[in-house]
Amino acid sequence: RKSGGNVSISRDVSGEGVQHALLKIVEGNIVNVPKEPGRKNPRGEFLQIDTSNILFICGGAYAGLERIVNRRIDVASIGFGAEMKKEIEDPKVQGRYFDSVIPKDLVDFGMIPEFVGRFPVIVSTKGLDLENLMNILTKPKNSIMKQYKRLFAIDDVEFYITDCGLKEIAKEAFVRGTGARGLRSITDRVLMETQYIVPSLEDVHTVYLDAAAVRGERKPVLLKDPEMTVEKYEQLMSEGRDHVDGAMVVSIDEEDSDADRYEVA
């Protein structure tokens, strides 16, 4: 991407050298590919590949491209018919801008015209909303929630998360702008202490996680009484009780942890 109007002679700031190299591959040529990639073997054997019949699909985040489209479409104006200023940071607004991208916008972004001209079709994708993030947490075969269920099942403990808890995790990732990658870090932060405490407690049978625990208002809840089910716990909490017998909040004794720290030191 171009960083400005002035192009340095000694430094390829905009990556045009890489684009010219890719252009030779995309336009259809016989290129030499090292059999064993790496700088340690510069004189190794090469394989010749004909790229004439290869379909190339290129993609990227293109951070800042929406501002270029905004300057082209929403020209500043005043008067009764003036367009109101749009929130560029809004994912929905960004999605509409990406749908309106033309080759000229990509050239202004920093790509060379020859490279852009080799891709006749430009398609944009939409950002993940709350519903998509919640589905990513639960529906994939190896989803984060299923991984935690297997993790706690090692100690014969069930893991239960409420719908509001899932929505709160998705909401926090959405606000941060980290998307699906941020779901793991948020969940790990909330359940970090719980993972270390549960193996040492023999009478715990369920880990209960809700929106309050995700927001940090309190720690996750451990159900210890065999007769205390998730349905019964939720019913008692809905009655406005501050404490429920047979359930405890995750806590780590700071004095014990300090003593352990000094012993290790």
Tab-separated table of C-alpha atoms in Angstrom:
chain	number	residue	atom	x	y	z
A	1	ARG	CA	0.000	0.000	0.000
A	2	LYS	CA	1.235	3.493	-0.797
A	3	SER	CA	2.098	5.610	2.214
A	4	GLY	CA	2.097	8.883	0.324
A	5	GLY	CA	2.668	10.623	-2.980
A	6	ASN	CA	6.469	10.517	-2.805
A	7	VAL	CA	7.970	7.139	-3.671
A	8	SER	CA	11.338	6.298	-2.151
A	9	ILE	CA	14.075	5.254	-4.558
A	10	SER	CA	15.904	2.973	-2.149
A	11	ARG	CA	12.943	1.447	-0.308
A	12	ASP	CA	9.947	-0.305	-1.832
A	13	VAL	CA	7.439	1.079	0.680
A	14	SER	CA	4.339	0.285	-1.369
A	15	GLY	CA	5.401	-3.256	-2.261
A	16	GLU	CA	5.370	-2.587	-6.014
A	17	GLY	CA	8.319	-4.914	-6.541
A	18	VAL	CA	6.316	-7.782	-5.092
A	19	GLN	CA	3.343	-6.890	-7.272
A	20	HIS	CA	5.474	-6.899	-10.416
A	21	ALA	CA	6.813	-10.330	-9.454
A	22	LEU	CA	3.281	-11.620	-8.864
A	23	LEU	CA	2.163	-10.106	-12.148
A	24	LYS	CA	4.465	-12.427	-14.073
A	25	ILE	CA	2.876	-15.395	-12.331
A	26	VAL	CA	-0.727	-14.244	-12.691
A	27	GLU	CA	-0.573	-13.330	-16.383
A	28	GLY	CA	0.474	-16.876	-17.314
A	29	ASN	CA	4.133	-17.820	-17.603
A	30	ILE	CA	6.458	-20.709	-16.924
A	31	VAL	CA	7.966	-19.867	-13.554
A	32	ASN	CA	10.753	-21.550	-11.623
A	33	VAL	CA	9.782	-22.619	-8.114
A	34	PRO	CA	12.488	-23.850	-5.713
A	35	LYS	CA	12.076	-27.496	-4.808
A	36	GLU	CA	13.266	-26.840	-1.249
A	37	PRO	CA	12.391	-23.252	-0.300
A	38	GLY	CA	14.739	-21.363	1.980
A	39	ARG	CA	17.686	-19.028	1.879
A	40	LYS	CA	20.123	-21.687	3.054
A	41	ASN	CA	20.025	-23.416	-0.315
A	42	PRO	CA	19.978	-20.678	-2.986
A	43	ARG	CA	21.435	-22.963	-5.670
A	44	GLY	CA	18.974	-25.792	-5.172
A	45	GLU	CA	16.878	-27.474	-7.814
A	46	PHE	CA	13.911	-25.661	-9.388
A	47	LEU	CA	10.593	-26.942	-10.656
A	48	GLN	CA	8.990	-25.332	-13.703
A	49	ILE	CA	5.268	-24.599	-13.373
A	50	ASP	CA	3.033	-23.295	-16.155
A	51	THR	CA	0.537	-20.847	-14.614
A	52	SER	CA	-1.495	-20.335	-17.803
A	53	ASN	CA	-4.342	-22.619	-16.681
A	54	ILE	CA	-4.324	-21.747	-12.973
A	55	LEU	CA	-7.185	-19.729	-11.497
A	56	PHE	CA	-5.804	-17.169	-9.038
A	57	ILE	CA	-8.023	-15.837	-6.241
A	58	CYS	CA	-6.464	-13.065	-4.159
A	59	GLY	CA	-7.875	-11.585	-0.980
A	60	GLY	CA	-6.991	-9.381	1.923
A	61	ALA	CA	-8.277	-7.128	4.695
A	62	TYR	CA	-7.559	-3.847	2.828
A	63	ALA	CA	-7.711	-1.755	5.997
A	64	GLY	CA	-8.448	1.860	5.081
A	65	LEU	CA	-9.952	1.119	1.673
A	66	GLU	CA	-13.371	2.242	2.929
A	67	ARG	CA	-12.008	5.764	3.425
A	68	ILE	CA	-10.895	5.927	-0.203
A	69	VAL	CA	-14.354	4.830	-1.364
A	70	ASN	CA	-15.925	7.343	1.039
A	71	ARG	CA	-13.962	10.215	-0.479
A	72	ARG	CA	-15.086	9.182	-3.967
A	73	ILE	CA	-18.773	8.556	-3.241
A	74	ASP	CA	-19.708	10.905	-0.417
A	75	VAL	CA	-18.308	14.209	-1.615
A	76	ALA	CA	-18.486	16.925	1.039
A	77	SER	CA	-21.346	19.342	0.449
A	78	ILE	CA	-23.479	21.907	2.255
A	79	GLY	CA	-27.070	23.003	1.921
A	80	PHE	CA	-30.481	21.395	2.225
A	81	GLY	CA	-29.596	18.474	-0.041
A	82	ALA	CA	-26.243	17.759	1.597
A	83	GLU	CA	-25.389	14.183	2.547
A	84	MET	CA	-25.034	13.495	6.258
A	85	LYS	CA	-21.644	12.315	7.480
A	86	LYS	CA	-21.497	8.535	7.717
A	87	GLU	CA	-19.827	6.520	10.450
A	88	ILE	CA	-17.010	4.790	8.561
A	89	GLU	CA	-16.200	2.579	11.552
A	90	ASP	CA	-19.662	0.992	11.408
A	91	PRO	CA	-19.286	-2.544	9.933
A	92	LYS	CA	-22.522	-2.176	7.965
A	93	VAL	CA	-21.321	1.080	6.404
A	94	GLN	CA	-17.967	-0.508	5.594
A	95	GLY	CA	-19.765	-3.411	3.925
A	96	ARG	CA	-21.687	-1.034	1.645
A	97	TYR	CA	-18.478	0.778	0.756
A	98	PHE	CA	-16.666	-2.470	-0.073
A	99	ASP	CA	-19.557	-3.408	-2.376
A	100	SER	CA	-18.892	-0.181	-4.305
A	101	VAL	CA	-15.152	-0.719	-4.836
A	102	ILE	CA	-13.892	-0.126	-8.368
A	103	PRO	CA	-10.384	-0.755	-9.800
A	104	LYS	CA	-9.494	2.927	-9.383
A	105	ASP	CA	-9.975	2.608	-5.616
A	106	LEU	CA	-7.516	-0.279	-5.504
A	107	VAL	CA	-4.990	1.742	-7.505
A	108	ASP	CA	-5.374	4.634	-5.046
A	109	PHE	CA	-4.899	2.108	-2.240
A	110	GLY	CA	-1.443	1.271	-3.594
A	111	MET	CA	-1.828	-1.517	-6.152
A	112	ILE	CA	-0.341	-1.114	-9.618
A	113	PRO	CA	-2.862	-0.843	-12.497
A	114	GLU	CA	-1.342	-3.792	-14.371
A	115	PHE	CA	-1.920	-6.085	-11.401
A	116	VAL	CA	-5.485	-4.883	-10.773
A	117	GLY	CA	-6.339	-5.329	-14.445
A	118	ARG	CA	-5.583	-9.055	-14.239
A	119	PHE	CA	-8.531	-9.564	-11.854
A	120	PRO	CA	-11.775	-8.810	-13.717
A	121	VAL	CA	-14.078	-9.747	-10.807
A	122	ILE	CA	-14.017	-7.860	-7.491
A	123	VAL	CA	-16.130	-9.308	-4.682
A	124	SER	CA	-16.443	-8.146	-1.074
A	125	THR	CA	-17.414	-10.115	2.003
A	126	LYS	CA	-19.469	-8.968	4.962
A	127	GLY	CA	-18.178	-8.666	8.497
A	128	LEU	CA	-19.290	-11.103	11.189
A	129	ASP	CA	-22.294	-10.039	13.254
A	130	LEU	CA	-23.315	-11.240	16.725
A	131	GLU	CA	-25.279	-14.207	15.396
A	132	ASN	CA	-22.337	-15.374	13.279
A	133	LEU	CA	-19.962	-15.121	16.235
A	134	MET	CA	-22.335	-17.109	18.455
A	135	ASN	CA	-22.564	-19.822	15.796
A	136	ILE	CA	-18.767	-19.975	15.602
A	137	LEU	CA	-18.654	-20.543	19.359
A	138	THR	CA	-20.981	-23.551	19.289
A	139	LYS	CA	-21.688	-25.103	15.876
A	140	PRO	CA	-18.334	-26.122	14.310
A	141	LYS	CA	-17.139	-29.658	14.958
A	142	ASN	CA	-14.179	-28.395	16.989
A	143	SER	CA	-15.777	-25.222	18.383
A	144	ILE	CA	-14.455	-23.456	21.468
A	145	MET	CA	-17.395	-24.462	23.654
A	146	LYS	CA	-17.089	-28.125	22.635
A	147	GLN	CA	-13.381	-28.020	23.454
A	148	TYR	CA	-14.110	-26.730	26.947
A	149	LYS	CA	-16.746	-29.398	27.465
A	150	ARG	CA	-14.178	-32.073	26.621
A	151	LEU	CA	-11.587	-30.370	28.832
A	152	PHE	CA	-13.814	-30.360	31.921
A	153	ALA	CA	-15.113	-33.850	31.100
A	154	ILE	CA	-11.613	-35.164	31.863
A	155	ASP	CA	-12.405	-34.490	35.542
A	156	ASP	CA	-16.016	-35.737	35.192
A	157	VAL	CA	-17.329	-32.165	35.288
A	158	GLU	CA	-19.983	-30.773	32.980
A	159	PHE	CA	-19.621	-27.340	31.397
A	160	TYR	CA	-22.746	-25.235	30.893
A	161	ILE	CA	-22.923	-21.747	29.371
A	162	THR	CA	-26.114	-19.763	29.062
A	163	ASP	CA	-27.352	-18.103	25.881
A	164	CYS	CA	-26.743	-14.695	27.450
A	165	GLY	CA	-23.176	-15.782	28.230
A	166	LEU	CA	-22.577	-16.746	24.609
A	167	LYS	CA	-24.048	-13.459	23.450
A	168	GLU	CA	-21.844	-11.508	25.872
A	169	ILE	CA	-18.672	-13.201	24.582
A	170	ALA	CA	-19.716	-12.514	20.987
A	171	LYS	CA	-20.594	-8.918	21.869
A	172	GLU	CA	-17.201	-8.284	23.473
A	173	ALA	CA	-15.381	-9.699	20.438
A	174	PHE	CA	-17.582	-7.587	18.152
A	175	VAL	CA	-16.884	-4.385	20.093
A	176	ARG	CA	-13.148	-5.063	20.112
A	177	GLY	CA	-13.209	-5.609	16.353
A	178	THR	CA	-11.177	-8.805	16.662
A	179	GLY	CA	-13.850	-10.989	15.057
A	180	ALA	CA	-13.659	-14.764	15.429
A	181	ARG	CA	-9.997	-14.630	16.488
A	182	GLY	CA	-10.916	-12.769	19.670
A	183	LEU	CA	-13.403	-15.390	20.879
A	184	ARG	CA	-10.658	-17.700	22.136
A	185	SER	CA	-8.823	-15.024	24.154
A	186	ILE	CA	-12.031	-13.780	25.785
A	187	THR	CA	-13.163	-17.278	26.765
A	188	ASP	CA	-9.710	-18.205	28.081
A	189	ARG	CA	-9.615	-15.074	30.224
A	190	VAL	CA	-12.988	-15.844	31.798
A	191	LEU	CA	-12.262	-19.541	32.490
A	192	MET	CA	-8.542	-19.359	33.297
A	193	GLU	CA	-8.869	-19.702	37.082
A	194	THR	CA	-11.663	-22.257	36.752
A	195	GLN	CA	-9.448	-24.609	34.755
A	196	TYR	CA	-6.895	-24.721	37.587
A	197	ILE	CA	-9.369	-25.003	40.473
A	198	VAL	CA	-11.762	-27.675	39.193
A	199	PRO	CA	-9.262	-30.621	39.171
A	200	SER	CA	-8.546	-30.089	42.882
A	201	LEU	CA	-12.233	-30.151	43.920
A	202	GLU	CA	-13.725	-33.617	43.992
A	203	ASP	CA	-17.342	-32.638	44.731
A	204	VAL	CA	-17.848	-30.267	41.756
A	205	HIS	CA	-20.036	-31.677	39.009
A	206	THR	CA	-20.901	-28.604	36.860
A	207	VAL	CA	-19.249	-25.342	35.811
A	208	TYR	CA	-21.883	-22.642	35.216
A	209	LEU	CA	-21.002	-19.622	33.069
A	210	ASP	CA	-23.362	-16.710	32.401
A	211	ALA	CA	-23.206	-13.113	31.182
A	212	ALA	CA	-22.295	-11.704	34.612
A	213	ALA	CA	-19.170	-13.873	34.726
A	214	VAL	CA	-18.171	-12.862	31.195
A	215	ARG	CA	-18.548	-9.159	32.043
A	216	GLY	CA	-16.324	-9.647	35.090
A	217	GLU	CA	-19.010	-8.841	37.660
A	218	ARG	CA	-18.224	-12.150	39.380
A	219	LYS	CA	-16.425	-15.421	38.729
A	220	PRO	CA	-18.009	-18.545	37.173
A	221	VAL	CA	-20.130	-20.690	39.484
A	222	LEU	CA	-19.322	-24.256	40.547
A	223	LEU	CA	-22.254	-26.550	41.395
A	224	LYS	CA	-21.256	-29.010	44.133
A	225	ASP	CA	-24.457	-30.492	45.563
A	226	PRO	CA	-25.487	-33.613	43.566
A	227	GLU	CA	-29.126	-32.493	43.789
A	228	MET	CA	-28.312	-28.999	42.519
A	229	THR	CA	-29.018	-29.009	38.781
A	230	VAL	CA	-28.608	-26.127	36.368
A	231	GLU	CA	-32.391	-25.688	36.113
A	232	LYS	CA	-32.762	-25.614	39.901
A	233	TYR	CA	-29.893	-23.129	40.287
A	234	GLU	CA	-31.361	-20.769	37.678
A	235	GLN	CA	-34.770	-20.989	39.340
A	236	LEU	CA	-33.343	-20.108	42.758
A	237	MET	CA	-31.323	-17.223	41.312
A	238	SER	CA	-34.398	-15.888	39.513
A	239	GLU	CA	-36.061	-15.566	42.929
A	240	GLY	CA	-33.486	-12.944	43.857
A	241	ARG	CA	-31.253	-14.984	46.155
A	242	ASP	CA	-27.728	-13.753	46.767
A	243	HIS	CA	-26.433	-17.158	47.851
A	244	VAL	CA	-27.479	-20.676	46.924
A	245	ASP	CA	-26.496	-23.674	49.025
A	246	GLY	CA	-24.616	-26.266	47.017
A	247	ALA	CA	-23.040	-23.670	44.706
A	248	MET	CA	-19.856	-21.627	45.056
A	249	VAL	CA	-18.100	-18.922	43.089
A	250	VAL	CA	-14.633	-19.667	41.756
A	251	SER	CA	-12.007	-18.148	44.049
A	252	ILE	CA	-8.275	-18.506	44.601
A	253	ASP	CA	-6.804	-17.979	48.049
A	254	GLU	CA	-4.327	-15.125	47.566
A	255	GLU	CA	-2.394	-16.032	50.724
A	256	ASP	CA	-1.791	-19.572	49.454
A	257	SER	CA	-0.746	-18.319	46.062
A	258	ASP	CA	1.697	-15.829	47.644
A	259	ALA	CA	3.173	-18.579	49.815
A	260	ASP	CA	3.629	-20.817	46.797
A	261	ARG	CA	5.317	-17.972	44.986
A	262	TYR	CA	7.792	-17.419	47.811
A	263	GLU	CA	8.561	-21.135	48.063
A	264	VAL	CA	9.341	-21.315	44.358
A	265	ALA	CA	11.523	-18.236	44.599
